[in-house]
Amino acid sequence: MNSIKRYLVVLAVGIMPLQGHDSWVEVPSSEVKTGQPVYADLMLGNHGNNHRDFKLAGKIPLERSTFSLIGPSGTVTNLKPDLIDRGLDPKGGYWTAKINHSAPGLYRLIHTYDAIVSYAPKRAIKSAKTYFASGRSDSAPGTATIVKPDGLPLEIIPLDDPTRLKGEGKVLVKVLFKGEPLNDALISCIPRGNPFGADLDPKLETRTAANGGAVFEISQPDEYMIAVHVDAPEETGEGYSEGTEYGATLTFWVTE
């Protein structure tokens, strides 16, 4: 997908982001103490370098967004009303929300976005996920629920507990498109502290297998974002005659 630096278009629903931008969600740590204040940041950007960096492009419009916290018991909390604007400029910065995580266990944050970019004219469908564990001892077993799909149009599913990744090793994920394994899609695992160059990195960029699986070789502690995209030019409708673009991200920490 091409890097796009163009003007914003005002629609009836508000200001749309540029076609091709991704959203992602960040938390400050993969494991926190129960009751410890945690802020979830909702970002928009990494459109530069073919979706292979953490550069911000401004705040994603909330009119066509959902932002949810799913607790250990499956309880869903709508975080959209709690989002705070962290930008001085109306179009700059990002959104953040304080999270209540009183129960110990595994939490996940999910952002979704679905809107029509009229000037493209295309439909943009995005999803972003991250996880953190609250009040969990080092000896506690991993939670199998992390491998279950969330029913998103395009999603990245971690096959290992993403809150327990340490040092060097492999990260395994599975990509589903409309509930089915996505085969032969380019997928990147982007380190925040060591941006990619122009060339592909064979350890951190690959193509999904027939079962939707992908494996990345992590060499150092950092925050990472996995990103994948699908272009569906045949999916057209009123206002988006040029098709639909899907994007999904998964953000996680690798600690020492």
PDB file of C-alpha atoms in Angstrom:
ATOM      1  CA  MET A   1       0.000   0.000   0.000  1.00  0.00           C
ATOM      2  CA  ASN A   2       1.315   3.433  -0.846  1.00  0.00           C
ATOM      3  CA  SER A   3       2.257   6.128   1.628  1.00  0.00           C
ATOM      4  CA  ILE A   4      -0.284   8.914   1.215  1.00  0.00           C
ATOM      5  CA  LYS A   5       0.177  12.498   2.342  1.00  0.00           C
ATOM      6  CA  ARG A   6      -2.862  14.450   1.299  1.00  0.00           C
ATOM      7  CA  TYR A   7      -5.462  16.781   2.670  1.00  0.00           C
ATOM      8  CA  LEU A   8      -8.252  15.727   4.985  1.00  0.00           C
ATOM      9  CA  VAL A   9     -11.791  15.637   3.699  1.00  0.00           C
ATOM     10  CA  VAL A  10     -14.743  16.768   5.761  1.00  0.00           C
ATOM     11  CA  LEU A  11     -17.737  14.450   5.595  1.00  0.00           C
ATOM     12  CA  ALA A  12     -21.132  14.556   7.263  1.00  0.00           C
ATOM     13  CA  VAL A  13     -19.772  12.296   9.974  1.00  0.00           C
ATOM     14  CA  GLY A  14     -16.739  14.480  10.681  1.00  0.00           C
ATOM     15  CA  ILE A  15     -13.135  14.631   9.545  1.00  0.00           C
ATOM     16  CA  MET A  16     -11.916  11.432   7.913  1.00  0.00           C
ATOM     17  CA  PRO A  17      -8.326  10.203   8.198  1.00  0.00           C
ATOM     18  CA  LEU A  18      -6.329   9.612   5.070  1.00  0.00           C
ATOM     19  CA  GLN A  19      -6.809   6.350   3.263  1.00  0.00           C
ATOM     20  CA  GLY A  20      -4.151   3.818   4.233  1.00  0.00           C
ATOM     21  CA  HIS A  21      -3.454   4.979   7.782  1.00  0.00           C
ATOM     22  CA  ASP A  22      -3.460   2.382  10.559  1.00  0.00           C
ATOM     23  CA  SER A  23      -4.671   2.633  14.127  1.00  0.00           C
ATOM     24  CA  TRP A  24      -2.968   0.948  17.053  1.00  0.00           C
ATOM     25  CA  VAL A  25      -3.363   0.764  20.829  1.00  0.00           C
ATOM     26  CA  GLU A  26      -0.571   1.134  23.389  1.00  0.00           C
ATOM     27  CA  VAL A  27      -0.320   0.423  27.112  1.00  0.00           C
ATOM     28  CA  PRO A  28       2.790   1.282  29.165  1.00  0.00           C
ATOM     29  CA  SER A  29       3.499  -2.287  30.288  1.00  0.00           C
ATOM     30  CA  SER A  30       2.417  -5.851  29.585  1.00  0.00           C
ATOM     31  CA  GLU A  31       1.996  -6.614  33.309  1.00  0.00           C
ATOM     32  CA  VAL A  32       0.727  -4.278  36.041  1.00  0.00           C
ATOM     33  CA  LYS A  33      -0.307  -4.542  39.669  1.00  0.00           C
ATOM     34  CA  THR A  34      -4.025  -4.766  40.370  1.00  0.00           C
ATOM     35  CA  GLY A  35      -5.352  -1.251  40.872  1.00  0.00           C
ATOM     36  CA  GLN A  36      -2.275   0.396  39.374  1.00  0.00           C
ATOM     37  CA  PRO A  37      -3.300   3.310  37.127  1.00  0.00           C
ATOM     38  CA  VAL A  38      -3.090   2.328  33.464  1.00  0.00           C
ATOM     39  CA  TYR A  39      -3.690   4.548  30.466  1.00  0.00           C
ATOM     40  CA  ALA A  40      -4.537   3.143  27.045  1.00  0.00           C
ATOM     41  CA  ASP A  41      -3.422   5.284  24.122  1.00  0.00           C
ATOM     42  CA  LEU A  42      -5.273   5.146  20.803  1.00  0.00           C
ATOM     43  CA  MET A  43      -2.958   6.145  17.968  1.00  0.00           C
ATOM     44  CA  LEU A  44      -3.296   6.834  14.260  1.00  0.00           C
ATOM     45  CA  GLY A  45      -0.438   6.862  11.806  1.00  0.00           C
ATOM     46  CA  ASN A  46       2.430   4.618  10.725  1.00  0.00           C
ATOM     47  CA  HIS A  47       1.456   5.364   7.142  1.00  0.00           C
ATOM     48  CA  GLY A  48       5.058   6.227   6.313  1.00  0.00           C
ATOM     49  CA  ASN A  49       7.537   3.638   5.050  1.00  0.00           C
ATOM     50  CA  ASN A  50       4.693   1.373   3.875  1.00  0.00           C
ATOM     51  CA  HIS A  51       3.091   1.010   7.308  1.00  0.00           C
ATOM     52  CA  ARG A  52       6.412   0.095   8.933  1.00  0.00           C
ATOM     53  CA  ASP A  53       6.952   2.665  11.693  1.00  0.00           C
ATOM     54  CA  PHE A  54       5.302   4.280  14.724  1.00  0.00           C
ATOM     55  CA  LYS A  55       4.978   7.802  13.313  1.00  0.00           C
ATOM     56  CA  LEU A  56       1.781   9.617  14.249  1.00  0.00           C
ATOM     57  CA  ALA A  57      -0.540  11.194  11.695  1.00  0.00           C
ATOM     58  CA  GLY A  58      -3.117  12.756  14.017  1.00  0.00           C
ATOM     59  CA  LYS A  59      -6.162  11.616  15.953  1.00  0.00           C
ATOM     60  CA  ILE A  60      -8.506   9.048  14.470  1.00  0.00           C
ATOM     61  CA  PRO A  61     -12.130  10.299  14.265  1.00  0.00           C
ATOM     62  CA  LEU A  62     -14.313   8.753  16.942  1.00  0.00           C
ATOM     63  CA  GLU A  63     -17.630   8.946  15.087  1.00  0.00           C
ATOM     64  CA  ARG A  64     -16.923   5.715  13.217  1.00  0.00           C
ATOM     65  CA  SER A  65     -14.835   4.103  15.955  1.00  0.00           C
ATOM     66  CA  THR A  66     -15.366   1.731  18.848  1.00  0.00           C
ATOM     67  CA  PHE A  67     -12.876   1.382  21.702  1.00  0.00           C
ATOM     68  CA  SER A  68     -13.450  -1.381  24.231  1.00  0.00           C
ATOM     69  CA  LEU A  69     -11.819  -3.071  27.210  1.00  0.00           C
ATOM     70  CA  ILE A  70     -12.545  -6.782  27.668  1.00  0.00           C
ATOM     71  CA  GLY A  71     -11.840  -8.070  31.170  1.00  0.00           C
ATOM     72  CA  PRO A  72     -10.819 -11.536  32.415  1.00  0.00           C
ATOM     73  CA  SER A  73     -14.457 -12.612  32.796  1.00  0.00           C
ATOM     74  CA  GLY A  74     -15.414 -11.349  29.336  1.00  0.00           C
ATOM     75  CA  THR A  75     -17.050  -8.148  30.570  1.00  0.00           C
ATOM     76  CA  VAL A  76     -16.913  -5.433  27.907  1.00  0.00           C
ATOM     77  CA  THR A  77     -16.415  -1.781  28.875  1.00  0.00           C
ATOM     78  CA  ASN A  78     -16.966   1.010  26.355  1.00  0.00           C
ATOM     79  CA  LEU A  79     -13.969   3.348  26.669  1.00  0.00           C
ATOM     80  CA  LYS A  80     -15.031   5.883  24.044  1.00  0.00           C
ATOM     81  CA  PRO A  81     -16.743   8.237  26.543  1.00  0.00           C
ATOM     82  CA  ASP A  82     -13.549   8.241  28.637  1.00  0.00           C
ATOM     83  CA  LEU A  83     -11.155   9.234  25.855  1.00  0.00           C
ATOM     84  CA  ILE A  84      -9.152  12.413  26.418  1.00  0.00           C
ATOM     85  CA  ASP A  85      -7.601  14.494  23.649  1.00  0.00           C
ATOM     86  CA  ARG A  86      -3.804  14.620  24.114  1.00  0.00           C
ATOM     87  CA  GLY A  87      -3.085  17.010  21.256  1.00  0.00           C
ATOM     88  CA  LEU A  88      -2.701  20.781  21.323  1.00  0.00           C
ATOM     89  CA  ASP A  89      -3.762  20.991  17.692  1.00  0.00           C
ATOM     90  CA  PRO A  90      -7.315  19.759  16.967  1.00  0.00           C
ATOM     91  CA  LYS A  91      -5.935  17.413  14.314  1.00  0.00           C
ATOM     92  CA  GLY A  92      -2.748  16.399  16.136  1.00  0.00           C
ATOM     93  CA  GLY A  93      -1.811  14.171  19.054  1.00  0.00           C
ATOM     94  CA  TYR A  94      -3.753  11.080  20.056  1.00  0.00           C
ATOM     95  CA  TRP A  95      -6.520   9.803  22.364  1.00  0.00           C
ATOM     96  CA  THR A  96      -6.015   8.278  25.800  1.00  0.00           C
ATOM     97  CA  ALA A  97      -8.282   6.693  28.423  1.00  0.00           C
ATOM     98  CA  LYS A  98      -7.709   5.646  32.031  1.00  0.00           C
ATOM     99  CA  ILE A  99      -8.537   1.980  32.615  1.00  0.00           C
ATOM    100  CA  ASN A 100     -10.228   0.372  35.600  1.00  0.00           C
ATOM    101  CA  HIS A 101      -8.786  -3.121  36.112  1.00  0.00           C
ATOM    102  CA  SER A 102      -9.790  -4.079  39.630  1.00  0.00           C
ATOM    103  CA  ALA A 103      -9.958  -7.828  38.924  1.00  0.00           C
ATOM    104  CA  PRO A 104      -6.747  -9.808  38.348  1.00  0.00           C
ATOM    105  CA  GLY A 105      -6.243 -11.554  35.024  1.00  0.00           C
ATOM    106  CA  LEU A 106      -5.799 -10.912  31.332  1.00  0.00           C
ATOM    107  CA  TYR A 107      -7.266  -7.797  29.678  1.00  0.00           C
ATOM    108  CA  ARG A 108      -7.456  -6.868  26.021  1.00  0.00           C
ATOM    109  CA  LEU A 109      -8.164  -3.555  24.339  1.00  0.00           C
ATOM    110  CA  ILE A 110      -9.807  -3.453  20.922  1.00  0.00           C
ATOM    111  CA  HIS A 111     -10.310  -0.531  18.552  1.00  0.00           C
ATOM    112  CA  THR A 112     -12.416  -0.793  15.386  1.00  0.00           C
ATOM    113  CA  TYR A 113     -13.080   1.700  12.617  1.00  0.00           C
ATOM    114  CA  ASP A 114     -15.330   1.561   9.548  1.00  0.00           C
ATOM    115  CA  ALA A 115     -15.850   4.558   7.273  1.00  0.00           C
ATOM    116  CA  ILE A 116     -15.944   5.664   3.645  1.00  0.00           C
ATOM    117  CA  VAL A 117     -13.198   7.882   2.238  1.00  0.00           C
ATOM    118  CA  SER A 118     -15.272   9.765  -0.319  1.00  0.00           C
ATOM    119  CA  TYR A 119     -12.462  11.188  -2.450  1.00  0.00           C
ATOM    120  CA  ALA A 120     -10.712   7.815  -2.874  1.00  0.00           C
ATOM    121  CA  PRO A 121     -13.495   6.587  -3.117  1.00  0.00           C
ATOM    122  CA  LYS A 122     -12.918   3.591  -0.830  1.00  0.00           C
ATOM    123  CA  ARG A 123     -14.161   2.056   2.373  1.00  0.00           C
ATOM    124  CA  ALA A 124     -11.630   1.691   5.214  1.00  0.00           C
ATOM    125  CA  ILE A 125     -12.094  -1.041   7.831  1.00  0.00           C
ATOM    126  CA  LYS A 126      -9.525  -1.175  10.631  1.00  0.00           C
ATOM    127  CA  SER A 127      -8.939  -3.026  13.876  1.00  0.00           C
ATOM    128  CA  ALA A 128      -6.268  -2.772  16.559  1.00  0.00           C
ATOM    129  CA  LYS A 129      -5.578  -4.884  19.649  1.00  0.00           C
ATOM    130  CA  THR A 130      -3.264  -5.056  22.631  1.00  0.00           C
ATOM    131  CA  TYR A 131      -3.172  -7.017  25.897  1.00  0.00           C
ATOM    132  CA  PHE A 132      -2.011  -6.589  29.478  1.00  0.00           C
ATOM    133  CA  ALA A 133      -2.129  -8.738  32.606  1.00  0.00           C
ATOM    134  CA  SER A 134      -3.233  -7.370  35.975  1.00  0.00           C
ATOM    135  CA  GLY A 135      -2.144  -8.771  39.340  1.00  0.00           C
ATOM    136  CA  ARG A 136      -0.823 -12.035  37.958  1.00  0.00           C
ATOM    137  CA  SER A 137       2.041 -13.901  39.629  1.00  0.00           C
ATOM    138  CA  ASP A 138       5.006 -15.194  37.630  1.00  0.00           C
ATOM    139  CA  SER A 139       3.953 -18.759  38.357  1.00  0.00           C
ATOM    140  CA  ALA A 140       0.399 -18.329  37.053  1.00  0.00           C
ATOM    141  CA  PRO A 141      -0.341 -20.245  33.849  1.00  0.00           C
ATOM    142  CA  GLY A 142      -1.117 -18.541  30.564  1.00  0.00           C
ATOM    143  CA  THR A 143      -4.744 -18.003  29.611  1.00  0.00           C
ATOM    144  CA  ALA A 144      -6.071 -19.928  26.622  1.00  0.00           C
ATOM    145  CA  THR A 145      -8.669 -17.271  25.798  1.00  0.00           C
ATOM    146  CA  ILE A 146      -6.032 -15.114  24.113  1.00  0.00           C
ATOM    147  CA  VAL A 147      -6.013 -17.410  21.086  1.00  0.00           C
ATOM    148  CA  LYS A 148      -9.738 -17.062  20.476  1.00  0.00           C
ATOM    149  CA  PRO A 149     -10.847 -14.770  17.640  1.00  0.00           C
ATOM    150  CA  ASP A 150     -12.764 -11.599  18.426  1.00  0.00           C
ATOM    151  CA  GLY A 151     -14.862 -11.797  15.263  1.00  0.00           C
ATOM    152  CA  LEU A 152     -13.236  -8.790  13.588  1.00  0.00           C
ATOM    153  CA  PRO A 153     -13.233  -8.506   9.776  1.00  0.00           C
ATOM    154  CA  LEU A 154      -9.421  -8.732   9.757  1.00  0.00           C
ATOM    155  CA  GLU A 155      -7.565  -9.633  12.939  1.00  0.00           C
ATOM    156  CA  ILE A 156      -4.243 -10.816  14.288  1.00  0.00           C
ATOM    157  CA  ILE A 157      -4.414 -13.490  16.991  1.00  0.00           C
ATOM    158  CA  PRO A 158      -1.408 -14.197  19.252  1.00  0.00           C
ATOM    159  CA  LEU A 159      -0.747 -17.914  19.647  1.00  0.00           C
ATOM    160  CA  ASP A 160       1.351 -17.364  22.781  1.00  0.00           C
ATOM    161  CA  ASP A 161       0.535 -15.186  25.780  1.00  0.00           C
ATOM    162  CA  PRO A 162       1.582 -11.711  24.540  1.00  0.00           C
ATOM    163  CA  THR A 163       2.075 -10.464  28.102  1.00  0.00           C
ATOM    164  CA  ARG A 164       4.865 -12.989  28.818  1.00  0.00           C
ATOM    165  CA  LEU A 165       7.242 -12.426  25.912  1.00  0.00           C
ATOM    166  CA  LYS A 166      10.813 -12.059  27.124  1.00  0.00           C
ATOM    167  CA  GLY A 167      14.225 -11.619  25.505  1.00  0.00           C
ATOM    168  CA  GLU A 168      15.071 -13.348  22.256  1.00  0.00           C
ATOM    169  CA  GLY A 169      12.726 -15.856  20.702  1.00  0.00           C
ATOM    170  CA  LYS A 170       9.894 -16.411  18.283  1.00  0.00           C
ATOM    171  CA  VAL A 171       6.498 -14.744  18.202  1.00  0.00           C
ATOM    172  CA  LEU A 172       3.696 -16.767  16.618  1.00  0.00           C
ATOM    173  CA  VAL A 173       0.453 -15.263  15.361  1.00  0.00           C
ATOM    174  CA  LYS A 174      -2.480 -16.229  13.162  1.00  0.00           C
ATOM    175  CA  VAL A 175      -4.339 -13.909  10.803  1.00  0.00           C
ATOM    176  CA  LEU A 176      -8.034 -14.314  10.065  1.00  0.00           C
ATOM    177  CA  PHE A 177      -9.918 -12.514   7.301  1.00  0.00           C
ATOM    178  CA  LYS A 178     -13.692 -12.733   7.736  1.00  0.00           C
ATOM    179  CA  GLY A 179     -13.172 -15.659  10.085  1.00  0.00           C
ATOM    180  CA  GLU A 180     -10.977 -17.685   7.726  1.00  0.00           C
ATOM    181  CA  PRO A 181      -7.165 -18.086   7.663  1.00  0.00           C
ATOM    182  CA  LEU A 182      -5.534 -15.464   5.459  1.00  0.00           C
ATOM    183  CA  ASN A 183      -2.954 -16.987   3.121  1.00  0.00           C
ATOM    184  CA  ASP A 184       0.028 -15.283   1.459  1.00  0.00           C
ATOM    185  CA  ALA A 185      -0.446 -11.827   2.976  1.00  0.00           C
ATOM    186  CA  LEU A 186       2.564  -9.649   3.735  1.00  0.00           C
ATOM    187  CA  ILE A 187       2.801  -9.131   7.502  1.00  0.00           C
ATOM    188  CA  SER A 188       5.344  -7.036   9.413  1.00  0.00           C
ATOM    189  CA  CYS A 189       6.501  -7.005  13.045  1.00  0.00           C
ATOM    190  CA  ILE A 190       7.736  -3.465  13.643  1.00  0.00           C
ATOM    191  CA  PRO A 191      10.095  -2.626  16.554  1.00  0.00           C
ATOM    192  CA  ARG A 192       9.450   0.816  17.974  1.00  0.00           C
ATOM    193  CA  GLY A 193      13.076   1.514  18.894  1.00  0.00           C
ATOM    194  CA  ASN A 194      14.694   0.258  15.682  1.00  0.00           C
ATOM    195  CA  PRO A 195      12.744   1.455  12.641  1.00  0.00           C
ATOM    196  CA  PHE A 196      12.913  -0.485   9.391  1.00  0.00           C
ATOM    197  CA  GLY A 197      14.887   0.677   6.414  1.00  0.00           C
ATOM    198  CA  ALA A 198      13.545   0.559   2.890  1.00  0.00           C
ATOM    199  CA  ASP A 199      14.249  -3.157   2.458  1.00  0.00           C
ATOM    200  CA  LEU A 200      12.278  -6.049   3.925  1.00  0.00           C
ATOM    201  CA  ASP A 201      13.676  -7.675   7.079  1.00  0.00           C
ATOM    202  CA  PRO A 202      13.312 -11.472   6.691  1.00  0.00           C
ATOM    203  CA  LYS A 203      13.220 -11.999  10.473  1.00  0.00           C
ATOM    204  CA  LEU A 204      10.457  -9.466  11.044  1.00  0.00           C
ATOM    205  CA  GLU A 205       8.574  -9.509   7.741  1.00  0.00           C
ATOM    206  CA  THR A 206       7.065 -12.534   6.079  1.00  0.00           C
ATOM    207  CA  ARG A 207       3.981 -13.843   4.302  1.00  0.00           C
ATOM    208  CA  THR A 208       1.250 -15.755   6.062  1.00  0.00           C
ATOM    209  CA  ALA A 209       1.000 -19.516   5.567  1.00  0.00           C
ATOM    210  CA  ALA A 210      -2.049 -21.394   4.278  1.00  0.00           C
ATOM    211  CA  ASN A 211      -3.337 -21.674   7.868  1.00  0.00           C
ATOM    212  CA  GLY A 212      -2.927 -17.912   8.385  1.00  0.00           C
ATOM    213  CA  GLY A 213       0.125 -18.401  10.579  1.00  0.00           C
ATOM    214  CA  ALA A 214       3.251 -16.263  10.744  1.00  0.00           C
ATOM    215  CA  VAL A 215       6.446 -16.493  12.807  1.00  0.00           C
ATOM    216  CA  PHE A 216       8.783 -13.632  13.722  1.00  0.00           C
ATOM    217  CA  GLU A 217      12.259 -13.839  15.262  1.00  0.00           C
ATOM    218  CA  ILE A 218      12.601 -11.270  18.046  1.00  0.00           C
ATOM    219  CA  SER A 219      16.174 -10.332  18.972  1.00  0.00           C
ATOM    220  CA  GLN A 220      15.763  -7.664  21.656  1.00  0.00           C
ATOM    221  CA  PRO A 221      13.350  -6.205  24.224  1.00  0.00           C
ATOM    222  CA  ASP A 222      11.154  -3.470  22.777  1.00  0.00           C
ATOM    223  CA  GLU A 223       7.595  -2.538  21.996  1.00  0.00           C
ATOM    224  CA  TYR A 224       6.427  -4.174  18.768  1.00  0.00           C
ATOM    225  CA  MET A 225       3.515  -3.703  16.404  1.00  0.00           C
ATOM    226  CA  ILE A 226       2.399  -6.379  13.952  1.00  0.00           C
ATOM    227  CA  ALA A 227       0.526  -5.001  10.935  1.00  0.00           C
ATOM    228  CA  VAL A 228      -1.291  -6.668   8.041  1.00  0.00           C
ATOM    229  CA  HIS A 229      -3.471  -5.326   5.222  1.00  0.00           C
ATOM    230  CA  VAL A 230      -5.931  -6.630   2.644  1.00  0.00           C
ATOM    231  CA  ASP A 231      -7.074  -4.753  -0.439  1.00  0.00           C
ATOM    232  CA  ALA A 232     -10.482  -5.884  -1.733  1.00  0.00           C
ATOM    233  CA  PRO A 233     -11.240  -3.877  -4.902  1.00  0.00           C
ATOM    234  CA  GLU A 234     -14.250  -6.082  -5.624  1.00  0.00           C
ATOM    235  CA  GLU A 235     -15.999  -5.006  -2.404  1.00  0.00           C
ATOM    236  CA  THR A 236     -17.800  -1.898  -3.610  1.00  0.00           C
ATOM    237  CA  GLY A 237     -20.938  -0.081  -2.595  1.00  0.00           C
ATOM    238  CA  GLU A 238     -22.574   3.313  -2.425  1.00  0.00           C
ATOM    239  CA  GLY A 239     -19.836   5.900  -2.021  1.00  0.00           C
ATOM    240  CA  TYR A 240     -16.916   3.473  -2.403  1.00  0.00           C
ATOM    241  CA  SER A 241     -16.709   2.387  -6.019  1.00  0.00           C
ATOM    242  CA  GLU A 242     -12.966   1.672  -5.764  1.00  0.00           C
ATOM    243  CA  GLY A 243     -13.340  -1.114  -3.211  1.00  0.00           C
ATOM    244  CA  THR A 244     -12.488  -1.714   0.448  1.00  0.00           C
ATOM    245  CA  GLU A 245      -9.181  -1.645   2.312  1.00  0.00           C
ATOM    246  CA  TYR A 246      -8.723  -3.629   5.523  1.00  0.00           C
ATOM    247  CA  GLY A 247      -6.018  -3.125   8.133  1.00  0.00           C
ATOM    248  CA  ALA A 248      -5.229  -4.794  11.464  1.00  0.00           C
ATOM    249  CA  THR A 249      -2.565  -4.276  14.114  1.00  0.00           C
ATOM    250  CA  LEU A 250      -1.451  -6.047  17.283  1.00  0.00           C
ATOM    251  CA  THR A 251       0.819  -4.240  19.746  1.00  0.00           C
ATOM    252  CA  PHE A 252       2.832  -5.952  22.496  1.00  0.00           C
ATOM    253  CA  TRP A 253       5.912  -5.652  24.707  1.00  0.00           C
ATOM    254  CA  VAL A 254       8.958  -7.919  24.840  1.00  0.00           C
ATOM    255  CA  THR A 255      10.769  -7.531  28.168  1.00  0.00           C
ATOM    256  CA  GLU A 256      14.199  -8.586  29.410  1.00  0.00           C
TER     257      GLU A 256
END
